[in-house]
Every structure is written in C-alpha cells, then in structure tokens.
mmCIF file of C-alpha atoms in Angstrom:
data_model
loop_
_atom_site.group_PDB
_atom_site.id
_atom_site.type_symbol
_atom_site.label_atom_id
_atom_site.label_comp_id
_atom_site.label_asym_id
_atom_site.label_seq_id
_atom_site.Cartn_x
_atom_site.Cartn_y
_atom_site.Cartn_z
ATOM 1 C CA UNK A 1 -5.210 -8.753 -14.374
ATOM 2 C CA UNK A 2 -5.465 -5.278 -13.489
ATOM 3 C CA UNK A 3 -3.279 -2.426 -13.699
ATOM 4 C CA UNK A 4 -2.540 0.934 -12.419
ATOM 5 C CA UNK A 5 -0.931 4.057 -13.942
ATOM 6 C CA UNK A 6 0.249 7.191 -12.939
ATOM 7 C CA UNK A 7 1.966 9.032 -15.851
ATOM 8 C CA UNK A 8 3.280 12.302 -13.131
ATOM 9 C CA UNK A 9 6.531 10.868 -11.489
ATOM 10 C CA UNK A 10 6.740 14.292 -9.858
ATOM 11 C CA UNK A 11 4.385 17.348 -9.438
ATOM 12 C CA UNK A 12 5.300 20.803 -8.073
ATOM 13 C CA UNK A 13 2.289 23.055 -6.584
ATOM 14 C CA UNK A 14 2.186 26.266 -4.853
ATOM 15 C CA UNK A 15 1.316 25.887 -1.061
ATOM 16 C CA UNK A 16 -2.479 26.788 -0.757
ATOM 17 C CA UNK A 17 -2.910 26.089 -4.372
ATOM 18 C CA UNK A 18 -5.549 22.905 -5.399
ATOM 19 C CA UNK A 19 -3.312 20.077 -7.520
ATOM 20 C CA UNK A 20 -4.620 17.146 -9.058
ATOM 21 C CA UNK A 21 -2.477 13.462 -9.289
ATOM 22 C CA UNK A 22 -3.868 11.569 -12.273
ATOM 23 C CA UNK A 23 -3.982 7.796 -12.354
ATOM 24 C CA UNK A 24 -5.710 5.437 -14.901
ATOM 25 C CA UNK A 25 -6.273 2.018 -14.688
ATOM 26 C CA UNK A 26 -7.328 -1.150 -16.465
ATOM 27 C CA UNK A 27 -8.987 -4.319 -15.190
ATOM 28 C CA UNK A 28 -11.922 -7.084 -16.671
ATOM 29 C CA UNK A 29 -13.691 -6.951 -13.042
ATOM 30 C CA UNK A 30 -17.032 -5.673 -13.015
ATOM 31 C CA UNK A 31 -16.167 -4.698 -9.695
ATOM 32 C CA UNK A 32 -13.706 -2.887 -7.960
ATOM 33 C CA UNK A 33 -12.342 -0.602 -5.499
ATOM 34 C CA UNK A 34 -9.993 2.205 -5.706
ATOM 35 C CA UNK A 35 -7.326 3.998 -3.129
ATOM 36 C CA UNK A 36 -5.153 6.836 -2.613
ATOM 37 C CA UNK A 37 -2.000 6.220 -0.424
ATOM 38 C CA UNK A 38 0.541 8.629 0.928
ATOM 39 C CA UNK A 39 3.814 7.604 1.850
ATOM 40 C CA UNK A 40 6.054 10.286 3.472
ATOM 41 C CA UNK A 41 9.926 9.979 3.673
ATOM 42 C CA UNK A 42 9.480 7.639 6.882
ATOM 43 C CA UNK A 43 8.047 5.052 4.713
ATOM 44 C CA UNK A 44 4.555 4.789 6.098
ATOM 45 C CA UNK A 45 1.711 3.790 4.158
ATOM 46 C CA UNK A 46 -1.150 6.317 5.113
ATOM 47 C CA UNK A 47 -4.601 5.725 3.921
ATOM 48 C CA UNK A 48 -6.450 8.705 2.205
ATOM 49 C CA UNK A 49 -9.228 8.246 0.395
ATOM 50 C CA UNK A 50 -11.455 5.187 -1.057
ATOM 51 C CA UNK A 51 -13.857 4.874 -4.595
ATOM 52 C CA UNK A 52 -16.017 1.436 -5.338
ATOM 53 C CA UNK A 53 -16.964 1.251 -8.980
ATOM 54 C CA UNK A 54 -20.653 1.306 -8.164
ATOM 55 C CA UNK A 55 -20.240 4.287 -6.194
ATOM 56 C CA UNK A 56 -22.598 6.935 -7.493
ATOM 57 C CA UNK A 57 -20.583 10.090 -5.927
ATOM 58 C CA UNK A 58 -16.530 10.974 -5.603
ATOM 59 C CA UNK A 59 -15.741 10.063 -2.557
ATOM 60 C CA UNK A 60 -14.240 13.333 -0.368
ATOM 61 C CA UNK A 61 -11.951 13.265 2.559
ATOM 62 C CA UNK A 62 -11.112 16.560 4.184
ATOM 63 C CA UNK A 63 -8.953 18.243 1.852
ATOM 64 C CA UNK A 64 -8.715 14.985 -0.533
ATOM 65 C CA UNK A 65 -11.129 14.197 -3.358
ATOM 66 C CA UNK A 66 -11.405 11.437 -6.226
ATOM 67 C CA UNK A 67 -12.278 12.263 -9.414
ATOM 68 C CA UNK A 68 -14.220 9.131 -10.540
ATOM 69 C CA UNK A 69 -14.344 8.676 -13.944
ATOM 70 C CA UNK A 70 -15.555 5.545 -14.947
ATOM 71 C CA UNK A 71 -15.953 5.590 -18.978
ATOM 72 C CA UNK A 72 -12.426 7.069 -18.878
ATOM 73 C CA UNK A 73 -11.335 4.550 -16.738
ATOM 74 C CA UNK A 74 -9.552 7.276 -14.347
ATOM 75 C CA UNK A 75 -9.753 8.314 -10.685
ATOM 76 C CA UNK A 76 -7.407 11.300 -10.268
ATOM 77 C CA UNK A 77 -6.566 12.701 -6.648
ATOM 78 C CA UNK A 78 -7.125 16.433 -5.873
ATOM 79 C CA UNK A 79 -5.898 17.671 -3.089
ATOM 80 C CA UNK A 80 -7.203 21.365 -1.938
ATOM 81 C CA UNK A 81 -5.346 24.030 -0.148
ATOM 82 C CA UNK A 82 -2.206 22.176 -0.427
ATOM 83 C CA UNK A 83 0.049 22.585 2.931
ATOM 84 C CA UNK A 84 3.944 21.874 3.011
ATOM 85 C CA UNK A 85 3.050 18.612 4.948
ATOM 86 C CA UNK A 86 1.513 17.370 1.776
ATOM 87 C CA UNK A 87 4.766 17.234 0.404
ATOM 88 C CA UNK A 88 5.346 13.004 -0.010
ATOM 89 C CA UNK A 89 4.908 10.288 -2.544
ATOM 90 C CA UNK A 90 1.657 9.584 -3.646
ATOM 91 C CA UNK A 91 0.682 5.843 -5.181
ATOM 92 C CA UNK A 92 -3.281 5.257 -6.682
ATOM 93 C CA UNK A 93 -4.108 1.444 -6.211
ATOM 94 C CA UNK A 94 -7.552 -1.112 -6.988
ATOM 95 C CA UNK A 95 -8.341 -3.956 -5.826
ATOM 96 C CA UNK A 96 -10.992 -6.568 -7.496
ATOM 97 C CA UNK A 97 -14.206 -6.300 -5.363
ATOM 98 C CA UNK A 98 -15.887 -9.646 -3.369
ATOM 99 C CA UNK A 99 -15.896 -11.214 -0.611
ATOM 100 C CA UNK A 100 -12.928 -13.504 -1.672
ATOM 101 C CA UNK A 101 -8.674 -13.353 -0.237
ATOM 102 C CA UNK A 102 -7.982 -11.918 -3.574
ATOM 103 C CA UNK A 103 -10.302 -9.025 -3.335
ATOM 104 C CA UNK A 104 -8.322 -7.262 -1.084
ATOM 105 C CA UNK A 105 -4.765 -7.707 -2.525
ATOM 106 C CA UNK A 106 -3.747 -3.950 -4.004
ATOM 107 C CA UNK A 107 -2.043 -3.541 -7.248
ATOM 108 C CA UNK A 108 0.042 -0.229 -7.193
ATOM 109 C CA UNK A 109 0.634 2.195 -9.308
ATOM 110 C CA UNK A 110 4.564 3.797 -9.859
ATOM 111 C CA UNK A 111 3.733 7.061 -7.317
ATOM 112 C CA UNK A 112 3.727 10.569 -8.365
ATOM 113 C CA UNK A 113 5.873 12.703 -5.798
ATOM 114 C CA UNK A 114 4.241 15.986 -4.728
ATOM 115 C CA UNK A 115 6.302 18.464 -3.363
ATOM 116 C CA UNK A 116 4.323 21.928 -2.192
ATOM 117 C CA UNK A 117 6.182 25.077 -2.262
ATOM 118 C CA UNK A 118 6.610 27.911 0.404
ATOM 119 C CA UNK B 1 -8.873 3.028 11.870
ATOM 120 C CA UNK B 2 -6.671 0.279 12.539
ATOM 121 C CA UNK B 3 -3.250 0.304 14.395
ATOM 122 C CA UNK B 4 -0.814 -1.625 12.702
ATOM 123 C CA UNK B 5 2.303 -1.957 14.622
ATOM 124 C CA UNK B 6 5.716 -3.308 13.044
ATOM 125 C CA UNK B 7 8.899 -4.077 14.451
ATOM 126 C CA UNK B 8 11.498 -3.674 13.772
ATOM 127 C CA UNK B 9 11.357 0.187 12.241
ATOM 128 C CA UNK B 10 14.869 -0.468 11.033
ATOM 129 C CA UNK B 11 17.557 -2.613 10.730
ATOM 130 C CA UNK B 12 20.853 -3.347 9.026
ATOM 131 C CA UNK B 13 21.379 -6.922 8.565
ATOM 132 C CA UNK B 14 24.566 -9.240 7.710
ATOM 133 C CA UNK B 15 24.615 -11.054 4.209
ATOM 134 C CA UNK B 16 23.422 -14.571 4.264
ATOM 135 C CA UNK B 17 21.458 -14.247 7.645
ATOM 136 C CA UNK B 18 17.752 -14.118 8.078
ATOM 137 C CA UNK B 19 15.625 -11.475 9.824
ATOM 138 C CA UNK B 20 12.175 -11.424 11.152
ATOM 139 C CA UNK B 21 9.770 -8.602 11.069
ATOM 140 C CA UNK B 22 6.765 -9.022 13.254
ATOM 141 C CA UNK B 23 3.035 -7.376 12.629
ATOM 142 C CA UNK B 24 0.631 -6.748 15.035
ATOM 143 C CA UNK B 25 -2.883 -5.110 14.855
ATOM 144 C CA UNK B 26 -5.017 -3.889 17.291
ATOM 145 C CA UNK B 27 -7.841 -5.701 16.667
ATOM 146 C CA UNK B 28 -9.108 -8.303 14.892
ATOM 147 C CA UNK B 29 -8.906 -8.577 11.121
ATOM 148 C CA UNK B 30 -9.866 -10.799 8.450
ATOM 149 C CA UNK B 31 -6.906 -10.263 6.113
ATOM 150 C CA UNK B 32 -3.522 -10.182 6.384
ATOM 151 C CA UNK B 33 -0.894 -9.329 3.703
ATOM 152 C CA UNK B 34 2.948 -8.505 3.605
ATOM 153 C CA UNK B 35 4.553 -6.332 0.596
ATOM 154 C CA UNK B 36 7.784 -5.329 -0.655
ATOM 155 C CA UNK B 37 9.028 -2.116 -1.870
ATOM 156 C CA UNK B 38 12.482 -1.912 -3.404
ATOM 157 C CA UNK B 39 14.135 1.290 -3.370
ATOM 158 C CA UNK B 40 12.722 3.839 -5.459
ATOM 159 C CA UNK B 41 9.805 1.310 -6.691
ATOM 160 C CA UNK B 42 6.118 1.070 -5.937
ATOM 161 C CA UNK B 43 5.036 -2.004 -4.049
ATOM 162 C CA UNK B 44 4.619 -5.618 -4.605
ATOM 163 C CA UNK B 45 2.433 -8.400 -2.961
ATOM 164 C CA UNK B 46 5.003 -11.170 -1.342
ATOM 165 C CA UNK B 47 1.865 -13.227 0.288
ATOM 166 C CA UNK B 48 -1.434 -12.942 2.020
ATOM 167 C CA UNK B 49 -0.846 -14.652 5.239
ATOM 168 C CA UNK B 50 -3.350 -17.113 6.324
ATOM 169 C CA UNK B 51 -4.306 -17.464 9.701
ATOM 170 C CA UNK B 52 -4.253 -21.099 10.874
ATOM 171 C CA UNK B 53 -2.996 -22.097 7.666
ATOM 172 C CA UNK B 54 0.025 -21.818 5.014
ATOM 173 C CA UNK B 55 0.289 -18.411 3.378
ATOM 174 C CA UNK B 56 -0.781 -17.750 -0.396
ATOM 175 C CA UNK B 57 2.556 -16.673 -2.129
ATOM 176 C CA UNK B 58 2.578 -14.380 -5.625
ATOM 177 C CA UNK B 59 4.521 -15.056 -8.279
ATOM 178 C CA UNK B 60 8.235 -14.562 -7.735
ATOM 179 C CA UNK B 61 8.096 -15.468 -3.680
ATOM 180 C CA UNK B 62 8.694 -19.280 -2.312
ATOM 181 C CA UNK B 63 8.337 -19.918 1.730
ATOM 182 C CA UNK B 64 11.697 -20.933 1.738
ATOM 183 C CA UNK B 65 12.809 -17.686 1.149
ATOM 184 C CA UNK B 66 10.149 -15.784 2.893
ATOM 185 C CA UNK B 67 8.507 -18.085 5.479
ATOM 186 C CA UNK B 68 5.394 -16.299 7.260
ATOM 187 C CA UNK B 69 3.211 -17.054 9.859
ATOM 188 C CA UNK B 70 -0.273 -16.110 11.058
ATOM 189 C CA UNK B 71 -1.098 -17.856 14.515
ATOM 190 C CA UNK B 72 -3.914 -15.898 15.289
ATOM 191 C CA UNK B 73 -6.577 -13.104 14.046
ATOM 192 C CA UNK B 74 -3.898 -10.203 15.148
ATOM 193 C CA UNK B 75 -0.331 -10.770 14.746
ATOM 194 C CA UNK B 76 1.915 -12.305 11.623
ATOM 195 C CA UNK B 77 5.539 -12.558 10.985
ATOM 196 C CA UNK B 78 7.701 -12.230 8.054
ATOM 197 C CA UNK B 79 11.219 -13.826 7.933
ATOM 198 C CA UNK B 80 13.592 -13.073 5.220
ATOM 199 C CA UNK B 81 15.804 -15.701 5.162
ATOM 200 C CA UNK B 82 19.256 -15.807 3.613
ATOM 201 C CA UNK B 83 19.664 -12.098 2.823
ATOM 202 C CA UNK B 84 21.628 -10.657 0.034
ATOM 203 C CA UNK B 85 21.769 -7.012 -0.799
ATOM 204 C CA UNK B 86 18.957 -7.291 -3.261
ATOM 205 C CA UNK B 87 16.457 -8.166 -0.161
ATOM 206 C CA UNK B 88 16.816 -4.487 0.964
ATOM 207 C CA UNK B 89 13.620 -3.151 0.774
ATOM 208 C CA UNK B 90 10.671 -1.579 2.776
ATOM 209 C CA UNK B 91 9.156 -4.723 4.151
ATOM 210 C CA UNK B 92 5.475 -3.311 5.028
ATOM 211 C CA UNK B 93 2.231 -5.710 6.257
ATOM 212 C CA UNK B 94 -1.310 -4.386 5.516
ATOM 213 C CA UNK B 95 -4.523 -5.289 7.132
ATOM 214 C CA UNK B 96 -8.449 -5.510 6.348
ATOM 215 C CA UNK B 97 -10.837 -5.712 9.074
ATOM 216 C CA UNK B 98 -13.939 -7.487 8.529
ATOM 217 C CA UNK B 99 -16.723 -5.191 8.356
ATOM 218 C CA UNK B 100 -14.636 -1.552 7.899
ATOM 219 C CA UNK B 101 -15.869 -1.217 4.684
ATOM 220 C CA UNK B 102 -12.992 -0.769 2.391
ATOM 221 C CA UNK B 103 -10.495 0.460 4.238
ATOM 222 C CA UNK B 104 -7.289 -1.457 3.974
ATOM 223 C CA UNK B 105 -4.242 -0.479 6.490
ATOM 224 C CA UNK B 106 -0.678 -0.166 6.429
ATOM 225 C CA UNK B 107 2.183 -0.840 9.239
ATOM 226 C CA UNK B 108 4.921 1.553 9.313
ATOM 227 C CA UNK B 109 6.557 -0.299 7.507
ATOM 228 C CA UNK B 110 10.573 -2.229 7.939
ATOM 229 C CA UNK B 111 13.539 -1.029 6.529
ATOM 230 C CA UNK B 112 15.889 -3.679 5.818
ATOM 231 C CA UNK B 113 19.319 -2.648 4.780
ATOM 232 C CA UNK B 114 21.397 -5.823 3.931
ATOM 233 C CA UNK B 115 25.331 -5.556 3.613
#
C-alpha cells in the first residue's frame, strides 16, 4: 500500500517570495513515480511537475521544482517567484511504477492550500 | 498534453435520480480512470475503466451504484445512479497516454450537487 502526506493544510507566502510544500510518503515498491497537482477554486486538476524513483536529478518545471529525497522518503514542491495566480490547493501524489493498470492509479495526499500575498 | 474534456461542468441533481458525466480525450490513451472528491477532501479512485471490457472498481464502489463505460480508446462515462446528498462531490476522470512518459491528465472535473 502506499501513502502520501502532507503535514501543511495551509501555507501563506509573500508574492515573489520562493515557498516550499512538503509531502512524505511511504510505499514497499521498488519503483515509483511522484506528482504535483494544482487544483484552483474551479476544481481542475492541473498537472505540474513529475519525479520517478530512479531519477538521478529533481525534476524542474518553469517556476516548479521537486525536492527528491529518497532516504528521507520526501519530495517537497518549491515554487519560485510566487505570483497571486499561484494561489490554489496543492495535493503531492505516487503511483507504483510498471507497465501494469495499477501503475498508474494515484494515491493522494490531503492538499496544502497556498495562498500568495499582494 | 492531453485534452480532457468533461461534461457536464456542473449540475444540481434531484435525490434518488441518476446522472451521467461523460469524458472525452483528444487522443488516444491507454488508461482511463474516474475519481471522487468530497467536499473539502483529497481524492479517491472509484474505478479504472476498461475499454472493451468491465471496469476495475476500488474498495468501497459497486457498478450498481456507479456503472461506467469505456467503448472505445477516447471517451468513458460515469453514471451515478440513485443519488443522495452524500454523492455530491467533484466527479473528475484522468487519463494516461501510452508513450507520454509519466504524465497522467485530469478533466475539469463535475460538480455534482445532489438535493
């Protein structure tokens, strides 16, 4: 079984200030895959930013980064030059790696709502 | 990326009547999958949908209550049948396309307000 944890239900950062969105998680696979999701107020799932296990370097999207930790079992979000738009509920999720249905299914973590102040 | 279209965006639904929310992509993908988000929650697997086949259901989620098809490589349905208030939820269908890497996409997701 694996599971996901993110211990900030809400984080407050300064608009063009860095902020960083822990989440820890816990699984037997040898394999896996990580993901950042944002989810505005509309409800959409938006795709940010994707780790694999064996991955030798944190992955880096724009203005998002993962902070792969492996031995600590972590992968924390940073986002850079944080813009009001930012502002939304952010969930970290895994899924088991392979080529099999259940290797794409995503356990979720509880969120950790950003809002970026003016 | 992947377009992932859902409809309907919204909806406010009668107790004890069923709704269906349709998924389509915009290309072909190898996965399909529908989850639920309850109010103020994080989100839960209901089913991968199968194409050609009966879907896989998670623990917690019969077809009867949430039948779901998959007729071809693009489109699925959800129906929530027999509502009751505790059915209103963010109703939201994900997709994997074979050969994007990792990359797994979300619909805009259905919100389903039962009274």
């Amino acid at each position: 079984a694996q599971k996901i944890t993110q211990t900030q239900p809400g984080m407050f950062v300064q608009e063009k200030e860095a902020v960083t969105l822990d989440c820890t998680y816990d699984t037997s696979d040898p394999s896996y895959g990580l993901f950042w999701y944002k989810q505005p107020s509309s409800g959409e799932m938006i795709f940010l930013i994707y780790q694999g296990s064996y991955d030798q370097q944190n992955a880096t999207e724009g203005r998002y980064s993962l902070n792969f930790q492996k031995a600590r079992k972590s992968a924390n979000l940073v986002i850079s030059a944080s813009q009001l738009g930012d502002s939304a509920m952010y969930f970290c999720a895994m899924t088991p790696a392979g080529s099999s249905g259940s290797a794409r299914q995503l356990t979720f973590g509880s969120g950790t709502q950003l809002t970026v102040l003016p | 990326s992947a377009v992932i279209s859902q409809k309907p965006s919204r909806d406010i639904c009668q107790r004890g009547t069923s709704l269906t929310i349709q998924c389509q992509v915009d290309s072909q993908v190898t996965m399909m999958f529908w989850y639920r988000q309850q109010p103020g929650q994080s989100l839960t697997l209901i089913a991968t949908a199968n194409q050609g086949s009966e879907a896989t259901y998670e623990s917690g989620f019969v077809i009867d209550k949430f039948p779901i098809s998959r007729p071809n490589l693009t489109f699925s349905t959800l129906t929530v049948s027999n509502m009751s208030p505790e059915d209103s939820s963010i109703y939201l269908c994900s997709a994997l396309r074979g050969g994007s890497g990792n990359t797994i996409y979300f619909g805009e997701g259905s919100w389903l307000t039962v009274v």
